CSV table of C-alpha atoms in Angstrom, one decimal:
chain,number,residue,atom,x,y,z
A,15,UNK,CA,2.0,8.0,-1.3
A,16,UNK,CA,2.1,4.3,-2.3
A,17,UNK,CA,5.6,3.9,-0.9
A,18,UNK,CA,8.4,2.0,-2.6
A,19,UNK,CA,6.9,-0.6,-5.0
A,20,UNK,CA,8.8,-3.8,-5.9
A,21,UNK,CA,7.8,-6.5,-8.4
A,22,UNK,CA,7.4,-9.3,-8.5
A,23,UNK,CA,6.8,-10.3,-4.8
A,24,UNK,CA,7.9,-13.8,-5.5
A,25,UNK,CA,10.1,-15.3,-8.3
A,26,UNK,CA,10.9,-18.9,-8.7
A,27,UNK,CA,13.2,-19.7,-11.6
A,28,UNK,CA,15.6,-22.4,-12.8
A,29,UNK,CA,19.3,-22.1,-12.6
A,30,UNK,CA,20.8,-20.4,-15.7
A,31,UNK,CA,17.6,-18.3,-16.3
A,32,UNK,CA,17.7,-14.5,-16.4
A,33,UNK,CA,15.9,-12.8,-13.5
A,34,UNK,CA,14.8,-9.1,-13.5
A,35,UNK,CA,13.6,-7.4,-10.3
A,36,UNK,CA,11.9,-4.1,-10.5
A,37,UNK,CA,11.6,-1.1,-8.2
A,38,UNK,CA,9.7,2.2,-8.3
A,39,UNK,CA,11.0,4.5,-5.6
A,40,UNK,CA,8.9,7.2,-3.8
A,41,UNK,CA,8.5,10.2,-6.0
A,42,UNK,CA,11.0,12.9,-5.2
A,43,UNK,CA,13.5,10.7,-3.5
A,44,UNK,CA,17.1,11.1,-4.7
A,45,UNK,CA,18.6,8.0,-3.5
A,46,UNK,CA,17.8,4.4,-4.4
A,47,UNK,CA,19.3,1.3,-2.8
A,48,UNK,CA,19.2,-2.4,-3.6
A,49,UNK,CA,19.8,-4.7,-0.7
A,50,UNK,CA,19.9,-8.5,-0.4
A,51,UNK,CA,18.9,-10.4,2.7
A,52,UNK,CA,19.9,-14.0,3.5
A,53,UNK,CA,19.8,-16.1,6.6
A,54,UNK,CA,23.6,-16.5,6.5
A,55,UNK,CA,24.7,-12.9,5.8
A,56,UNK,CA,21.7,-10.8,6.8
A,57,UNK,CA,21.2,-7.5,5.0
A,58,UNK,CA,23.8,-6.4,2.5
A,59,UNK,CA,24.0,-3.4,0.2
A,60,UNK,CA,24.4,-4.3,-3.4
A,61,UNK,CA,24.4,-1.0,-5.1
A,62,UNK,CA,23.0,2.5,-4.7
A,63,UNK,CA,22.1,5.4,-7.0
A,64,UNK,CA,22.0,9.1,-6.5
A,65,UNK,CA,19.9,11.1,-9.0
A,66,UNK,CA,19.8,8.0,-11.3
A,67,UNK,CA,23.6,7.6,-11.3
A,68,UNK,CA,25.2,4.5,-9.8
A,69,UNK,CA,27.5,5.7,-7.0
A,70,UNK,CA,28.8,2.5,-5.3
A,71,UNK,CA,28.4,-1.0,-6.8
A,72,UNK,CA,31.1,-2.6,-4.7
A,73,UNK,CA,28.5,-4.9,-3.1
A,74,UNK,CA,27.4,-6.5,-6.3
A,75,UNK,CA,28.6,-10.0,-5.9
A,76,UNK,CA,29.8,-10.7,-9.4
A,77,UNK,CA,29.4,-9.8,-13.1
A,78,UNK,CA,26.2,-11.8,-13.3
A,79,UNK,CA,24.5,-9.0,-11.4
A,80,UNK,CA,23.7,-5.6,-13.0
A,81,UNK,CA,21.5,-2.7,-12.0
A,82,UNK,CA,20.1,0.2,-13.9
A,83,UNK,CA,18.1,3.3,-13.2
A,84,UNK,CA,17.0,4.8,-16.5
A,85,UNK,CA,14.9,7.5,-14.9
A,86,UNK,CA,14.0,8.8,-11.4
A,87,UNK,CA,10.9,6.5,-11.1
A,88,UNK,CA,12.3,3.1,-12.1
A,89,UNK,CA,15.2,0.8,-11.4
A,90,UNK,CA,16.0,-2.8,-12.3
A,91,UNK,CA,18.3,-5.4,-10.8
A,92,UNK,CA,19.2,-8.2,-13.2
A,93,UNK,CA,20.8,-11.6,-12.6
A,94,UNK,CA,22.0,-13.4,-15.6
A,95,UNK,CA,22.6,-16.3,-15.4
A,96,UNK,CA,21.0,-17.1,-12.0
A,97,UNK,CA,22.3,-19.6,-9.6
A,98,UNK,CA,20.8,-21.3,-6.6
A,99,UNK,CA,23.1,-19.3,-4.2
A,100,UNK,CA,21.3,-16.1,-5.5
A,101,UNK,CA,18.2,-17.2,-3.6
A,102,UNK,CA,17.4,-14.5,-1.1
A,103,UNK,CA,15.0,-11.6,-0.5
A,104,UNK,CA,15.9,-8.5,-2.5
A,105,UNK,CA,14.8,-5.2,-1.1
A,106,UNK,CA,14.7,-1.9,-2.8
A,107,UNK,CA,14.8,1.3,-0.6
A,108,UNK,CA,14.7,5.0,-1.3
A,109,UNK,CA,15.3,8.2,0.6
A,110,UNK,CA,15.4,12.0,0.1
A,111,UNK,CA,18.6,13.9,-0.3
A,112,UNK,CA,21.2,13.2,2.3
A,113,UNK,CA,21.3,16.9,3.4
A,114,UNK,CA,18.3,16.2,5.7
A,115,UNK,CA,19.2,14.1,8.7
A,116,UNK,CA,15.6,13.4,9.2
A,117,UNK,CA,15.4,11.5,6.0
A,118,UNK,CA,14.9,7.8,6.7
A,119,UNK,CA,15.1,4.9,4.4
A,120,UNK,CA,11.8,3.7,3.0
A,121,UNK,CA,11.8,0.0,2.0
A,122,UNK,CA,9.8,-1.9,-0.5
A,123,UNK,CA,8.2,-5.2,0.5
A,124,UNK,CA,10.9,-7.1,-1.1
A,125,UNK,CA,11.2,-9.8,-3.8
A,126,UNK,CA,11.7,-13.3,-2.6
A,127,UNK,CA,13.8,-15.1,-5.2
A,128,UNK,CA,14.2,-18.8,-5.3
A,129,UNK,CA,16.6,-20.3,-7.9
A,130,UNK,CA,16.3,-24.1,-8.2
B,22,UNK,CA,35.4,-2.3,7.9
B,23,UNK,CA,32.8,-1.5,10.5
B,24,UNK,CA,31.7,-4.4,12.7
B,25,UNK,CA,28.2,-4.0,14.1
B,26,UNK,CA,27.1,-6.3,16.9
B,27,UNK,CA,23.7,-6.6,18.5
B,28,UNK,CA,22.6,-8.2,21.7
B,29,UNK,CA,20.7,-10.2,22.6
B,30,UNK,CA,20.1,-12.2,19.5
B,31,UNK,CA,16.8,-13.4,20.8
B,32,UNK,CA,14.6,-11.9,23.5
B,33,UNK,CA,11.3,-13.1,24.9
B,34,UNK,CA,9.4,-11.0,27.4
B,35,UNK,CA,5.9,-10.6,28.9
B,36,UNK,CA,3.6,-8.0,27.7
B,37,UNK,CA,4.2,-4.7,29.6
B,38,UNK,CA,7.9,-5.3,30.2
B,39,UNK,CA,10.5,-2.7,29.5
B,40,UNK,CA,12.7,-3.9,26.6
B,41,UNK,CA,16.3,-2.9,25.8
B,42,UNK,CA,18.2,-4.0,22.7
B,43,UNK,CA,21.9,-3.0,22.3
B,44,UNK,CA,24.1,-2.3,19.4
B,45,UNK,CA,27.8,-1.7,19.3
B,46,UNK,CA,30.0,-0.7,16.4
B,47,UNK,CA,33.7,-0.6,15.9
B,48,UNK,CA,34.5,2.6,14.0
B,49,UNK,CA,33.2,6.1,14.0
B,50,UNK,CA,29.9,6.7,12.2
B,51,UNK,CA,27.9,9.4,10.6
B,52,UNK,CA,24.5,7.9,11.6
B,53,UNK,CA,23.0,4.9,13.3
B,54,UNK,CA,19.8,3.4,12.0
B,55,UNK,CA,17.3,1.3,13.8
B,56,UNK,CA,15.0,-0.8,11.6
B,57,UNK,CA,12.1,-3.1,12.4
B,58,UNK,CA,11.3,-6.2,10.3
B,59,UNK,CA,7.9,-7.7,10.9
B,60,UNK,CA,7.2,-11.4,10.5
B,61,UNK,CA,5.8,-10.8,7.1
B,62,UNK,CA,9.2,-9.5,6.0
B,63,UNK,CA,8.6,-5.8,5.6
B,64,UNK,CA,11.2,-3.4,6.9
B,65,UNK,CA,10.4,-0.1,8.5
B,66,UNK,CA,12.9,2.6,9.5
B,67,UNK,CA,12.3,3.5,13.2
B,68,UNK,CA,15.1,5.9,13.9
B,69,UNK,CA,18.2,7.6,12.4
B,70,UNK,CA,20.4,9.3,14.9
B,71,UNK,CA,23.9,10.7,15.2
B,72,UNK,CA,23.8,11.9,18.8
B,73,UNK,CA,21.7,12.0,21.9
B,74,UNK,CA,18.3,10.5,22.0
B,75,UNK,CA,15.1,10.2,19.9
B,76,UNK,CA,11.6,9.2,21.0
B,77,UNK,CA,8.6,8.1,19.1
B,78,UNK,CA,5.7,6.8,21.0
B,79,UNK,CA,6.8,3.9,23.2
B,80,UNK,CA,10.1,3.6,21.4
B,81,UNK,CA,13.3,5.4,22.5
B,82,UNK,CA,16.7,5.3,20.8
B,83,UNK,CA,19.9,6.5,22.4
B,84,UNK,CA,23.5,6.7,21.2
B,85,UNK,CA,26.8,7.3,22.9
B,86,UNK,CA,29.3,8.3,20.3
B,87,UNK,CA,32.3,8.0,22.7
B,88,UNK,CA,31.4,4.5,23.6
B,89,UNK,CA,30.3,3.5,20.1
B,90,UNK,CA,27.1,2.1,21.5
B,91,UNK,CA,23.4,2.6,20.9
B,92,UNK,CA,20.3,1.2,22.6
B,93,UNK,CA,16.7,0.8,21.5
B,94,UNK,CA,14.1,0.8,24.3
B,95,UNK,CA,10.5,-0.2,24.2
B,96,UNK,CA,8.3,0.8,27.1
B,97,UNK,CA,5.1,-1.0,28.0
B,98,UNK,CA,5.8,-3.7,25.4
B,99,UNK,CA,2.9,-5.2,23.5
B,100,UNK,CA,2.6,-8.4,21.4
B,101,UNK,CA,2.5,-6.3,18.2
B,102,UNK,CA,6.1,-5.2,19.0
B,103,UNK,CA,7.2,-8.7,18.2
B,104,UNK,CA,9.6,-8.4,15.3
B,105,UNK,CA,13.3,-8.5,14.4
B,106,UNK,CA,15.1,-5.2,15.3
B,107,UNK,CA,18.1,-4.4,13.2
B,108,UNK,CA,20.7,-1.7,13.8
B,109,UNK,CA,22.9,-0.3,11.0
B,110,UNK,CA,25.8,2.0,11.0
B,111,UNK,CA,26.6,4.5,8.3
B,112,UNK,CA,30.3,5.0,8.3
B,113,UNK,CA,31.0,8.5,7.1
B,114,UNK,CA,29.5,11.6,5.5
B,115,UNK,CA,29.0,11.2,1.8
B,116,UNK,CA,28.9,7.5,2.0
B,117,UNK,CA,25.5,5.8,2.0
B,118,UNK,CA,26.8,2.3,2.7
B,119,UNK,CA,25.4,0.8,5.9
B,120,UNK,CA,26.8,-2.1,7.8
B,121,UNK,CA,24.0,-4.1,9.4
B,122,UNK,CA,23.8,-6.0,12.6
B,123,UNK,CA,22.4,-9.5,12.5
B,124,UNK,CA,19.2,-8.5,14.3
B,125,UNK,CA,17.4,-9.2,17.6
B,126,UNK,CA,14.4,-11.3,17.4
B,127,UNK,CA,11.8,-10.0,20.0
B,128,UNK,CA,8.8,-11.9,21.1
B,129,UNK,CA,6.3,-10.4,23.4
B,130,UNK,CA,4.0,-12.9,25.1
B,131,UNK,CA,0.5,-11.7,26.1
């Protein structure tokens, strides 16, 4: 299995531009998570999906952020318009159904976003 | 809101030493996760536990539900164990939100 695949690995953009981050979860995983990591705040959950349905988006910082999961194998996190304070590493993670307590999170390699 | 605290923030040790990293949380949880983040940035899940103890190779994780405390131990530490170790608390069943600690940066010197 290739694991959770994120693209791009690095993104540098100017303030005001739209940014789209992409994630392909592990096949068969029912949960998909988007996290953000910064030096100041550490890891934070932005949103998670169960069977492609958004369950909790309370961590999404503001309306400039949106996430979709059109099917079981693809999700996007979009920032429009981007701001310098959005600079962070964004991780996608997936896991199997919660009924198994031996179902750990599998993280992608992250997308390092820099907004200038 | 759950508060998750880790100690120490930084730890430097000689190769071969026994390592302990601590994690305390403020409210009851459904599961406690230990994650490892390598210098390259990738994050790997080490353990997920809700009671007792789990062991994987040289790594051992324990949790005391009554004391709201978990520890991660590394036996016979090796330079490749150098990484940031992060604990995260899942608050209740049916809620996948995790509260993360700030991490412990471990450096093992050869």
